[in-house]
Amino acid sequence: MAKIFCVANQKGGVGKTTTCVNLAAALALARQRVLLIDLDPQGNATMGSGIDKYGCAKTVYPLLVGHTDFASARVRSEEGGYDLLPANRELAGAEIDLVSLERREKRLRDLLAPHLEDYDVILIDCPPSLSLLTLNGLCCAHGVIIPMQCEYYALEGLSDLVNSIRKIHAQLNPQLQIIGLLRVMFDPRITLQQQVSSQLEEYFPDKLFDTIIPRNVRLAEAPSHGLPGVIFDGASKGARAYRDFARELIQRIKRLSR
Ligand code: ATP
Ligand code: MG
């Protein structure tokens, strides 16, 4: 049965999508059956998976509001080796349309329920907000993976996110937990980044992933080629780090299942 993970951080541009796309491809390389859900109207995870976001007949938007079915919306990222529920800017309308629907925060959970046996891991790329879309992701997830840059303001935003996750855990989804914090775009030459990284090790010893994703230009170049970084340049430092991260996550999943 699939484990469902949201990659979330309400801060923008912190590496959520890069983490989703590369983790999905790295897990696929490790023979995991993966579904990636693009829950962001920006559609970056869709494009980064090599799928034209405006060429998709069906996307996650009509799926969420009940206008299409799962099989019609699902596409295959041949390059990445995983399945994808794509998104484009139509999805912004879901914020409004969902409000009047029944079980509005549980729509994604309900529609994924019949497909959990088809995958080992389901990853959800959340938008940079604590919106109804993100809430849908958090309501169906077993856990949250929080990518963060080691900067001063990163810690400030973290407490808002942790409080929201606590509330959702208490009121809507008792299985939800923080799986881990992932340090991304890390540059060891910057003293402040080293300091924040050490602080994280001190405050969150159990929640911090050992793997650190370095700042690596190959990861930033890959989306313009419609490829996950781990496929675009498998020998790059960034690709190696995401493959390590996939292995670390698989180990954590095994511990979760015990
Ligand atoms: P948003 O909040 O807008 O959805 P995001 O959190 O999904 O953003 P990304 O789109 O993954 O963030 O990354 C932001 C930018 O940083 C992108 O241009 C991406 O290519 C670049 N980037 C992400 N990770 C790395 C990395 N490890 N090294 C270099 N560049 C990176
Ligand atoms: Mg993104």
PDB file of C-alpha atoms and ligand atoms in Angstrom:
ATOM      1  CA  MET A   1       0.000   0.000   0.000  1.00  0.00           C
ATOM      2  CA  ALA A   2       1.322   3.405  -0.989  1.00  0.00           C
ATOM      3  CA  LYS A   3       2.832   5.809   1.503  1.00  0.00           C
ATOM      4  CA  ILE A   4       1.733   9.344   0.704  1.00  0.00           C
ATOM      5  CA  PHE A   5       4.075  12.269   1.290  1.00  0.00           C
ATOM      6  CA  CYS A   6       3.432  15.974   0.848  1.00  0.00           C
ATOM      7  CA  VAL A   7       6.426  18.092  -0.006  1.00  0.00           C
ATOM      8  CA  ALA A   8       5.370  21.330   1.611  1.00  0.00           C
ATOM      9  CA  ASN A   9       6.663  24.678   2.785  1.00  0.00           C
ATOM     10  CA  GLN A  10       4.547  27.811   2.507  1.00  0.00           C
ATOM     11  CA  LYS A  11       7.688  29.748   1.640  1.00  0.00           C
ATOM     12  CA  GLY A  12       8.138  30.141  -2.110  1.00  0.00           C
ATOM     13  CA  GLY A  13      11.145  28.994  -4.089  1.00  0.00           C
ATOM     14  CA  VAL A  14      12.645  26.744  -1.420  1.00  0.00           C
ATOM     15  CA  GLY A  15      13.044  23.667  -3.627  1.00  0.00           C
ATOM     16  CA  LYS A  16       9.716  21.834  -3.183  1.00  0.00           C
ATOM     17  CA  THR A  17       9.223  21.089  -6.871  1.00  0.00           C
ATOM     18  CA  THR A  18      12.881  20.241  -7.491  1.00  0.00           C
ATOM     19  CA  THR A  19      12.689  17.824  -4.577  1.00  0.00           C
ATOM     20  CA  CYS A  20       9.436  16.234  -5.821  1.00  0.00           C
ATOM     21  CA  VAL A  21      10.589  15.683  -9.381  1.00  0.00           C
ATOM     22  CA  ASN A  22      14.045  14.395  -8.478  1.00  0.00           C
ATOM     23  CA  LEU A  23      12.839  12.265  -5.604  1.00  0.00           C
ATOM     24  CA  ALA A  24      10.144  10.743  -7.837  1.00  0.00           C
ATOM     25  CA  ALA A  25      12.730   9.866 -10.505  1.00  0.00           C
ATOM     26  CA  ALA A  26      15.276   8.613  -7.952  1.00  0.00           C
ATOM     27  CA  LEU A  27      12.650   6.405  -6.286  1.00  0.00           C
ATOM     28  CA  ALA A  28      11.691   5.068  -9.719  1.00  0.00           C
ATOM     29  CA  LEU A  29      15.366   4.229 -10.357  1.00  0.00           C
ATOM     30  CA  ALA A  30      15.229   2.311  -7.054  1.00  0.00           C
ATOM     31  CA  ARG A  31      12.335   0.270  -8.525  1.00  0.00           C
ATOM     32  CA  GLN A  32       9.592   1.969  -6.558  1.00  0.00           C
ATOM     33  CA  ARG A  33       6.210   2.489  -8.235  1.00  0.00           C
ATOM     34  CA  VAL A  34       5.700   6.237  -7.932  1.00  0.00           C
ATOM     35  CA  LEU A  35       2.833   8.652  -8.529  1.00  0.00           C
ATOM     36  CA  LEU A  36       3.643  12.365  -8.458  1.00  0.00           C
ATOM     37  CA  ILE A  37       0.732  14.770  -7.964  1.00  0.00           C
ATOM     38  CA  ASP A  38       1.196  18.352  -9.077  1.00  0.00           C
ATOM     39  CA  LEU A  39      -1.004  20.345  -6.706  1.00  0.00           C
ATOM     40  CA  ASP A  40       0.368  23.743  -7.732  1.00  0.00           C
ATOM     41  CA  PRO A  41      -1.297  25.916 -10.428  1.00  0.00           C
ATOM     42  CA  GLN A  42       2.228  26.935 -11.522  1.00  0.00           C
ATOM     43  CA  GLY A  43       2.511  23.432 -13.030  1.00  0.00           C
ATOM     44  CA  ASN A  44       6.277  23.328 -12.502  1.00  0.00           C
ATOM     45  CA  ALA A  45       6.359  19.671 -11.458  1.00  0.00           C
ATOM     46  CA  THR A  46       4.423  18.845 -14.638  1.00  0.00           C
ATOM     47  CA  MET A  47       6.861  20.674 -16.928  1.00  0.00           C
ATOM     48  CA  GLY A  48       9.861  19.355 -14.982  1.00  0.00           C
ATOM     49  CA  SER A  49       8.566  15.848 -15.625  1.00  0.00           C
ATOM     50  CA  GLY A  50       8.650  16.455 -19.374  1.00  0.00           C
ATOM     51  CA  ILE A  51       4.878  16.934 -19.752  1.00  0.00           C
ATOM     52  CA  ASP A  52       3.483  20.004 -21.543  1.00  0.00           C
ATOM     53  CA  LYS A  53       1.113  21.499 -18.965  1.00  0.00           C
ATOM     54  CA  TYR A  54      -1.118  23.052 -21.620  1.00  0.00           C
ATOM     55  CA  GLY A  55      -1.106  19.930 -23.799  1.00  0.00           C
ATOM     56  CA  CYS A  56      -2.822  17.768 -21.164  1.00  0.00           C
ATOM     57  CA  ALA A  57      -6.453  17.000 -21.995  1.00  0.00           C
ATOM     58  CA  LYS A  58      -7.268  16.383 -18.333  1.00  0.00           C
ATOM     59  CA  THR A  59      -5.491  17.599 -15.222  1.00  0.00           C
ATOM     60  CA  VAL A  60      -5.810  17.424 -11.463  1.00  0.00           C
ATOM     61  CA  TYR A  61      -8.299  20.331 -11.534  1.00  0.00           C
ATOM     62  CA  PRO A  62     -11.274  18.569 -13.201  1.00  0.00           C
ATOM     63  CA  LEU A  63     -10.350  15.511 -11.150  1.00  0.00           C
ATOM     64  CA  LEU A  64     -10.649  17.390  -7.838  1.00  0.00           C
ATOM     65  CA  VAL A  65     -13.966  18.974  -8.716  1.00  0.00           C
ATOM     66  CA  GLY A  66     -15.407  15.694 -10.006  1.00  0.00           C
ATOM     67  CA  HIS A  67     -15.472  16.424 -13.739  1.00  0.00           C
ATOM     68  CA  THR A  68     -13.166  13.605 -14.778  1.00  0.00           C
ATOM     69  CA  ASP A  69     -11.805  10.317 -13.449  1.00  0.00           C
ATOM     70  CA  PHE A  70      -8.358   9.300 -12.226  1.00  0.00           C
ATOM     71  CA  ALA A  71      -7.440   7.199 -15.276  1.00  0.00           C
ATOM     72  CA  SER A  72      -8.242  10.067 -17.688  1.00  0.00           C
ATOM     73  CA  ALA A  73      -6.092  12.570 -15.796  1.00  0.00           C
ATOM     74  CA  ARG A  74      -3.067  10.331 -15.159  1.00  0.00           C
ATOM     75  CA  VAL A  75      -0.132  10.566 -17.566  1.00  0.00           C
ATOM     76  CA  ARG A  76       3.219   8.804 -17.683  1.00  0.00           C
ATOM     77  CA  SER A  77       6.520  10.646 -17.379  1.00  0.00           C
ATOM     78  CA  GLU A  78       8.516   8.293 -19.610  1.00  0.00           C
ATOM     79  CA  GLU A  79      11.717  10.179 -18.815  1.00  0.00           C
ATOM     80  CA  GLY A  80      11.156  10.086 -15.084  1.00  0.00           C
ATOM     81  CA  GLY A  81       9.771   6.540 -14.933  1.00  0.00           C
ATOM     82  CA  TYR A  82       6.742   7.536 -12.848  1.00  0.00           C
ATOM     83  CA  ASP A  83       3.065   8.433 -13.210  1.00  0.00           C
ATOM     84  CA  LEU A  84       1.872  12.023 -12.874  1.00  0.00           C
ATOM     85  CA  LEU A  85      -1.351  13.869 -12.201  1.00  0.00           C
ATOM     86  CA  PRO A  86      -0.544  17.092 -14.085  1.00  0.00           C
ATOM     87  CA  ALA A  87      -1.578  20.665 -13.305  1.00  0.00           C
ATOM     88  CA  ASN A  88      -1.696  24.032 -14.982  1.00  0.00           C
ATOM     89  CA  ARG A  89      -3.090  27.420 -14.054  1.00  0.00           C
ATOM     90  CA  GLU A  90      -6.696  26.150 -14.321  1.00  0.00           C
ATOM     91  CA  LEU A  91      -6.041  24.655 -10.901  1.00  0.00           C
ATOM     92  CA  ALA A  92      -6.146  28.134  -9.342  1.00  0.00           C
ATOM     93  CA  GLY A  93      -9.925  27.980  -9.896  1.00  0.00           C
ATOM     94  CA  ALA A  94     -10.156  24.945  -7.630  1.00  0.00           C
ATOM     95  CA  GLU A  95      -9.588  27.143  -4.578  1.00  0.00           C
ATOM     96  CA  ILE A  96     -12.959  28.768  -5.252  1.00  0.00           C
ATOM     97  CA  ASP A  97     -14.828  25.771  -6.674  1.00  0.00           C
ATOM     98  CA  LEU A  98     -13.861  23.498  -3.795  1.00  0.00           C
ATOM     99  CA  VAL A  99     -15.351  25.780  -1.161  1.00  0.00           C
ATOM    100  CA  SER A 100     -18.921  24.833  -2.036  1.00  0.00           C
ATOM    101  CA  LEU A 101     -18.244  21.089  -2.420  1.00  0.00           C
ATOM    102  CA  GLU A 102     -18.843  18.379   0.154  1.00  0.00           C
ATOM    103  CA  ARG A 103     -15.758  17.043   1.984  1.00  0.00           C
ATOM    104  CA  ARG A 104     -13.839  19.850   0.346  1.00  0.00           C
ATOM    105  CA  GLU A 105     -10.594  19.196   2.223  1.00  0.00           C
ATOM    106  CA  LYS A 106     -10.816  15.443   1.662  1.00  0.00           C
ATOM    107  CA  ARG A 107     -11.409  15.397  -2.119  1.00  0.00           C
ATOM    108  CA  LEU A 108      -7.882  14.235  -2.947  1.00  0.00           C
ATOM    109  CA  ARG A 109      -7.939  11.615  -0.203  1.00  0.00           C
ATOM    110  CA  ASP A 110     -11.237  10.186  -1.486  1.00  0.00           C
ATOM    111  CA  LEU A 111     -10.117  10.016  -5.086  1.00  0.00           C
ATOM    112  CA  LEU A 112      -6.744   8.401  -4.299  1.00  0.00           C
ATOM    113  CA  ALA A 113      -8.245   5.732  -2.027  1.00  0.00           C
ATOM    114  CA  PRO A 114      -8.980   3.174  -4.815  1.00  0.00           C
ATOM    115  CA  HIS A 115      -5.418   3.470  -6.226  1.00  0.00           C
ATOM    116  CA  LEU A 116      -3.237   2.975  -3.170  1.00  0.00           C
ATOM    117  CA  GLU A 117      -2.324  -0.602  -4.103  1.00  0.00           C
ATOM    118  CA  ASP A 118      -0.952   0.532  -7.476  1.00  0.00           C
ATOM    119  CA  TYR A 119       1.941   2.508  -5.974  1.00  0.00           C
ATOM    120  CA  ASP A 120       4.691   2.260  -3.372  1.00  0.00           C
ATOM    121  CA  VAL A 121       5.059   6.010  -2.938  1.00  0.00           C
ATOM    122  CA  ILE A 122       2.793   8.948  -3.789  1.00  0.00           C
ATOM    123  CA  LEU A 123       4.423  12.393  -3.704  1.00  0.00           C
ATOM    124  CA  ILE A 124       2.441  15.627  -3.653  1.00  0.00           C
ATOM    125  CA  ASP A 125       4.012  18.901  -4.790  1.00  0.00           C
ATOM    126  CA  CYS A 126       2.230  21.620  -2.791  1.00  0.00           C
ATOM    127  CA  PRO A 127       1.900  25.300  -3.736  1.00  0.00           C
ATOM    128  CA  PRO A 128       3.706  27.917  -1.621  1.00  0.00           C
ATOM    129  CA  SER A 129       0.741  28.633   0.645  1.00  0.00           C
ATOM    130  CA  LEU A 130      -1.385  27.012   3.316  1.00  0.00           C
ATOM    131  CA  SER A 131      -4.377  27.018   0.972  1.00  0.00           C
ATOM    132  CA  LEU A 132      -7.264  24.616   0.430  1.00  0.00           C
ATOM    133  CA  LEU A 133      -5.097  22.812  -2.138  1.00  0.00           C
ATOM    134  CA  THR A 134      -2.304  22.278   0.379  1.00  0.00           C
ATOM    135  CA  LEU A 135      -4.929  21.246   2.935  1.00  0.00           C
ATOM    136  CA  ASN A 136      -6.159  18.573   0.508  1.00  0.00           C
ATOM    137  CA  GLY A 137      -2.596  17.279   0.262  1.00  0.00           C
ATOM    138  CA  LEU A 138      -2.061  17.281   4.030  1.00  0.00           C
ATOM    139  CA  CYS A 139      -5.413  15.583   4.688  1.00  0.00           C
ATOM    140  CA  CYS A 140      -4.474  12.521   2.655  1.00  0.00           C
ATOM    141  CA  ALA A 141      -0.775  12.250   3.524  1.00  0.00           C
ATOM    142  CA  HIS A 142       0.996   9.964   5.951  1.00  0.00           C
ATOM    143  CA  GLY A 143       3.761  12.474   6.256  1.00  0.00           C
ATOM    144  CA  VAL A 144       5.270  15.784   5.297  1.00  0.00           C
ATOM    145  CA  ILE A 145       8.720  16.331   3.871  1.00  0.00           C
ATOM    146  CA  ILE A 146       9.833  19.917   4.426  1.00  0.00           C
ATOM    147  CA  PRO A 147      12.580  21.211   2.159  1.00  0.00           C
ATOM    148  CA  MET A 148      14.340  24.246   3.545  1.00  0.00           C
ATOM    149  CA  GLN A 149      17.233  26.506   2.822  1.00  0.00           C
ATOM    150  CA  CYS A 150      19.604  27.127   5.689  1.00  0.00           C
ATOM    151  CA  GLU A 151      18.815  30.801   6.073  1.00  0.00           C
ATOM    152  CA  TYR A 152      17.774  32.956   8.979  1.00  0.00           C
ATOM    153  CA  TYR A 153      14.151  33.424   7.874  1.00  0.00           C
ATOM    154  CA  ALA A 154      13.718  29.733   7.132  1.00  0.00           C
ATOM    155  CA  LEU A 155      13.336  28.970  10.842  1.00  0.00           C
ATOM    156  CA  GLU A 156      10.687  31.648  11.282  1.00  0.00           C
ATOM    157  CA  GLY A 157       8.425  30.187   8.564  1.00  0.00           C
ATOM    158  CA  LEU A 158       8.965  26.715   9.939  1.00  0.00           C
ATOM    159  CA  SER A 159       7.018  27.337  13.147  1.00  0.00           C
ATOM    160  CA  ASP A 160       3.889  28.409  11.191  1.00  0.00           C
ATOM    161  CA  LEU A 161       4.078  25.257   9.119  1.00  0.00           C
ATOM    162  CA  VAL A 162       4.658  23.016  12.138  1.00  0.00           C
ATOM    163  CA  ASN A 163       1.653  24.616  13.919  1.00  0.00           C
ATOM    164  CA  SER A 164      -0.570  24.030  10.894  1.00  0.00           C
ATOM    165  CA  ILE A 165       0.546  20.413  10.670  1.00  0.00           C
ATOM    166  CA  ARG A 166      -0.242  19.969  14.395  1.00  0.00           C
ATOM    167  CA  LYS A 167      -3.745  21.363  13.906  1.00  0.00           C
ATOM    168  CA  ILE A 168      -4.425  19.161  10.882  1.00  0.00           C
ATOM    169  CA  HIS A 169      -3.099  16.158  12.798  1.00  0.00           C
ATOM    170  CA  ALA A 170      -5.484  16.926  15.686  1.00  0.00           C
ATOM    171  CA  GLN A 171      -8.593  17.807  13.704  1.00  0.00           C
ATOM    172  CA  LEU A 172      -8.512  16.251  10.248  1.00  0.00           C
ATOM    173  CA  ASN A 173      -5.823  13.618   9.740  1.00  0.00           C
ATOM    174  CA  PRO A 174      -4.517  11.730  12.790  1.00  0.00           C
ATOM    175  CA  GLN A 175      -1.986   9.776  10.697  1.00  0.00           C
ATOM    176  CA  LEU A 176      -0.171  12.939   9.589  1.00  0.00           C
ATOM    177  CA  GLN A 177       3.366  13.390  10.857  1.00  0.00           C
ATOM    178  CA  ILE A 178       6.466  15.304   9.917  1.00  0.00           C
ATOM    179  CA  ILE A 179       8.727  12.776   8.218  1.00  0.00           C
ATOM    180  CA  GLY A 180      11.654  15.093   8.058  1.00  0.00           C
ATOM    181  CA  LEU A 181      13.333  18.360   7.252  1.00  0.00           C
ATOM    182  CA  LEU A 182      15.512  18.309   4.161  1.00  0.00           C
ATOM    183  CA  ARG A 183      18.315  20.809   3.805  1.00  0.00           C
ATOM    184  CA  VAL A 184      18.413  21.957   0.171  1.00  0.00           C
ATOM    185  CA  MET A 185      20.443  24.350  -2.019  1.00  0.00           C
ATOM    186  CA  PHE A 186      23.159  24.013   0.576  1.00  0.00           C
ATOM    187  CA  ASP A 187      26.412  25.878   0.069  1.00  0.00           C
ATOM    188  CA  PRO A 188      28.986  24.869   2.711  1.00  0.00           C
ATOM    189  CA  ARG A 189      31.142  27.917   1.889  1.00  0.00           C
ATOM    190  CA  ILE A 190      28.524  30.229   3.397  1.00  0.00           C
ATOM    191  CA  THR A 191      29.072  30.500   7.144  1.00  0.00           C
ATOM    192  CA  LEU A 192      25.456  31.417   7.925  1.00  0.00           C
ATOM    193  CA  GLN A 193      24.243  28.284   6.155  1.00  0.00           C
ATOM    194  CA  GLN A 194      26.591  26.141   8.249  1.00  0.00           C
ATOM    195  CA  GLN A 195      25.363  27.850  11.415  1.00  0.00           C
ATOM    196  CA  VAL A 196      21.683  27.359  10.581  1.00  0.00           C
ATOM    197  CA  SER A 197      22.392  23.757   9.595  1.00  0.00           C
ATOM    198  CA  SER A 198      24.022  23.133  13.012  1.00  0.00           C
ATOM    199  CA  GLN A 199      21.058  24.775  14.753  1.00  0.00           C
ATOM    200  CA  LEU A 200      18.709  22.441  12.906  1.00  0.00           C
ATOM    201  CA  GLU A 201      20.825  19.455  13.998  1.00  0.00           C
ATOM    202  CA  GLU A 202      20.564  20.665  17.583  1.00  0.00           C
ATOM    203  CA  TYR A 203      16.808  21.422  17.624  1.00  0.00           C
ATOM    204  CA  PHE A 204      15.498  18.646  15.400  1.00  0.00           C
ATOM    205  CA  PRO A 205      17.889  15.685  15.817  1.00  0.00           C
ATOM    206  CA  ASP A 206      15.184  13.106  15.033  1.00  0.00           C
ATOM    207  CA  LYS A 207      13.502  15.005  12.238  1.00  0.00           C
ATOM    208  CA  LEU A 208      16.467  16.096  10.147  1.00  0.00           C
ATOM    209  CA  PHE A 209      17.381  13.948   7.150  1.00  0.00           C
ATOM    210  CA  ASP A 210      21.078  13.064   7.036  1.00  0.00           C
ATOM    211  CA  THR A 211      21.208  13.737   3.309  1.00  0.00           C
ATOM    212  CA  ILE A 212      21.937  17.346   2.353  1.00  0.00           C
ATOM    213  CA  ILE A 213      21.075  18.542  -1.161  1.00  0.00           C
ATOM    214  CA  PRO A 214      23.831  20.881  -2.413  1.00  0.00           C
ATOM    215  CA  ARG A 215      23.280  23.942  -4.565  1.00  0.00           C
ATOM    216  CA  ASN A 216      23.984  22.528  -8.007  1.00  0.00           C
ATOM    217  CA  VAL A 217      23.405  24.263 -11.306  1.00  0.00           C
ATOM    218  CA  ARG A 218      22.600  20.994 -13.129  1.00  0.00           C
ATOM    219  CA  LEU A 219      19.455  20.642 -10.987  1.00  0.00           C
ATOM    220  CA  ALA A 220      18.387  24.148 -12.022  1.00  0.00           C
ATOM    221  CA  GLU A 221      19.114  23.499 -15.723  1.00  0.00           C
ATOM    222  CA  ALA A 222      17.264  20.183 -15.945  1.00  0.00           C
ATOM    223  CA  PRO A 223      13.652  21.537 -16.076  1.00  0.00           C
ATOM    224  CA  SER A 224      14.374  23.517 -19.264  1.00  0.00           C
ATOM    225  CA  HIS A 225      15.181  20.153 -20.875  1.00  0.00           C
ATOM    226  CA  GLY A 226      11.958  18.619 -19.510  1.00  0.00           C
ATOM    227  CA  LEU A 227      13.955  16.159 -17.439  1.00  0.00           C
ATOM    228  CA  PRO A 228      14.432  15.465 -13.735  1.00  0.00           C
ATOM    229  CA  GLY A 229      17.995  16.382 -12.703  1.00  0.00           C
ATOM    230  CA  VAL A 230      18.773  12.775 -11.744  1.00  0.00           C
ATOM    231  CA  ILE A 231      18.124  11.781 -15.390  1.00  0.00           C
ATOM    232  CA  PHE A 232      19.524  14.909 -17.087  1.00  0.00           C
ATOM    233  CA  ASP A 233      22.950  14.521 -15.477  1.00  0.00           C
ATOM    234  CA  GLY A 234      23.067  11.442 -13.300  1.00  0.00           C
ATOM    235  CA  ALA A 235      26.721  12.020 -12.373  1.00  0.00           C
ATOM    236  CA  SER A 236      26.159  15.543 -11.014  1.00  0.00           C
ATOM    237  CA  LYS A 237      26.452  16.236  -7.305  1.00  0.00           C
ATOM    238  CA  GLY A 238      22.783  17.189  -7.129  1.00  0.00           C
ATOM    239  CA  ALA A 239      21.677  13.947  -8.789  1.00  0.00           C
ATOM    240  CA  ARG A 240      23.825  11.879  -6.443  1.00  0.00           C
ATOM    241  CA  ALA A 241      22.354  13.678  -3.437  1.00  0.00           C
ATOM    242  CA  TYR A 242      18.763  13.013  -4.549  1.00  0.00           C
ATOM    243  CA  ARG A 243      19.582   9.330  -5.122  1.00  0.00           C
ATOM    244  CA  ASP A 244      21.015   9.199  -1.579  1.00  0.00           C
ATOM    245  CA  PHE A 245      17.889  10.932  -0.313  1.00  0.00           C
ATOM    246  CA  ALA A 246      15.645   8.368  -2.016  1.00  0.00           C
ATOM    247  CA  ARG A 247      17.569   5.565  -0.253  1.00  0.00           C
ATOM    248  CA  GLU A 248      17.307   7.356   3.086  1.00  0.00           C
ATOM    249  CA  LEU A 249      13.569   7.867   2.625  1.00  0.00           C
ATOM    250  CA  ILE A 250      13.024   4.199   1.753  1.00  0.00           C
ATOM    251  CA  GLN A 251      14.725   3.289   5.045  1.00  0.00           C
ATOM    252  CA  ARG A 252      12.468   5.726   6.949  1.00  0.00           C
ATOM    253  CA  ILE A 253       9.396   4.287   5.261  1.00  0.00           C
ATOM    254  CA  LYS A 254      10.438   0.805   6.424  1.00  0.00           C
ATOM    255  CA  ARG A 255      10.705   2.107   9.996  1.00  0.00           C
ATOM    256  CA  LEU A 256       7.290   3.811   9.685  1.00  0.00           C
ATOM    257  CA  SER A 257       5.673   0.565   8.559  1.00  0.00           C
ATOM    258  CA  ARG A 258       6.948  -1.460  11.536  1.00  0.00           C
TER     259      ARG A 258
HETATM  260  P1  ATP B   1       7.480  27.515  -5.494  1.00  0.00           P
HETATM  261  O1  ATP B   1       7.260  27.877  -4.062  1.00  0.00           O
HETATM  262  O2  ATP B   1       7.396  28.676  -6.431  1.00  0.00           O
HETATM  263  O3  ATP B   1       6.650  26.346  -5.914  1.00  0.00           O
HETATM  264  P2  ATP B   1       9.602  25.649  -5.034  1.00  0.00           P
HETATM  265  O4  ATP B   1       9.657  25.639  -3.543  1.00  0.00           O
HETATM  266  O5  ATP B   1       8.903  24.547  -5.699  1.00  0.00           O
HETATM  267  O6  ATP B   1       9.032  27.042  -5.574  1.00  0.00           O
HETATM  268  P3  ATP B   1      11.742  25.155  -6.864  1.00  0.00           P
HETATM  269  O7  ATP B   1      10.933  25.594  -8.035  1.00  0.00           O
HETATM  270  O8  ATP B   1      12.020  23.712  -6.726  1.00  0.00           O
HETATM  271  O9  ATP B   1      11.114  25.740  -5.531  1.00  0.00           O
HETATM  272  O10 ATP B   1      13.145  25.894  -6.842  1.00  0.00           O
HETATM  273  C1  ATP B   1      13.260  27.301  -6.937  1.00  0.00           C
HETATM  274  C2  ATP B   1      14.433  27.637  -7.880  1.00  0.00           C
HETATM  275  O11 ATP B   1      15.646  27.149  -7.321  1.00  0.00           O
HETATM  276  C3  ATP B   1      14.299  26.982  -9.238  1.00  0.00           C
HETATM  277  O12 ATP B   1      14.807  27.856 -10.203  1.00  0.00           O
HETATM  278  C4  ATP B   1      15.176  25.736  -9.127  1.00  0.00           C
HETATM  279  O13 ATP B   1      15.709  25.328 -10.369  1.00  0.00           O
HETATM  280  C5  ATP B   1      16.270  26.221  -8.206  1.00  0.00           C
HETATM  281  N1  ATP B   1      16.812  25.118  -7.373  1.00  0.00           N
HETATM  282  C6  ATP B   1      16.123  24.276  -6.579  1.00  0.00           C
HETATM  283  N2  ATP B   1      16.955  23.427  -5.945  1.00  0.00           N
HETATM  284  C7  ATP B   1      18.194  23.735  -6.357  1.00  0.00           C
HETATM  285  C8  ATP B   1      19.515  23.232  -6.056  1.00  0.00           C
HETATM  286  N3  ATP B   1      19.691  22.232  -5.179  1.00  0.00           N
HETATM  287  N4  ATP B   1      20.577  23.813  -6.666  1.00  0.00           N
HETATM  288  C9  ATP B   1      20.398  24.840  -7.524  1.00  0.00           C
HETATM  289  N5  ATP B   1      19.219  25.363  -7.850  1.00  0.00           N
HETATM  290  C10 ATP B   1      18.124  24.832  -7.276  1.00  0.00           C
HETATM  291 MG    MG B   2       7.072  24.580  -6.759  1.00  0.00          MG
END
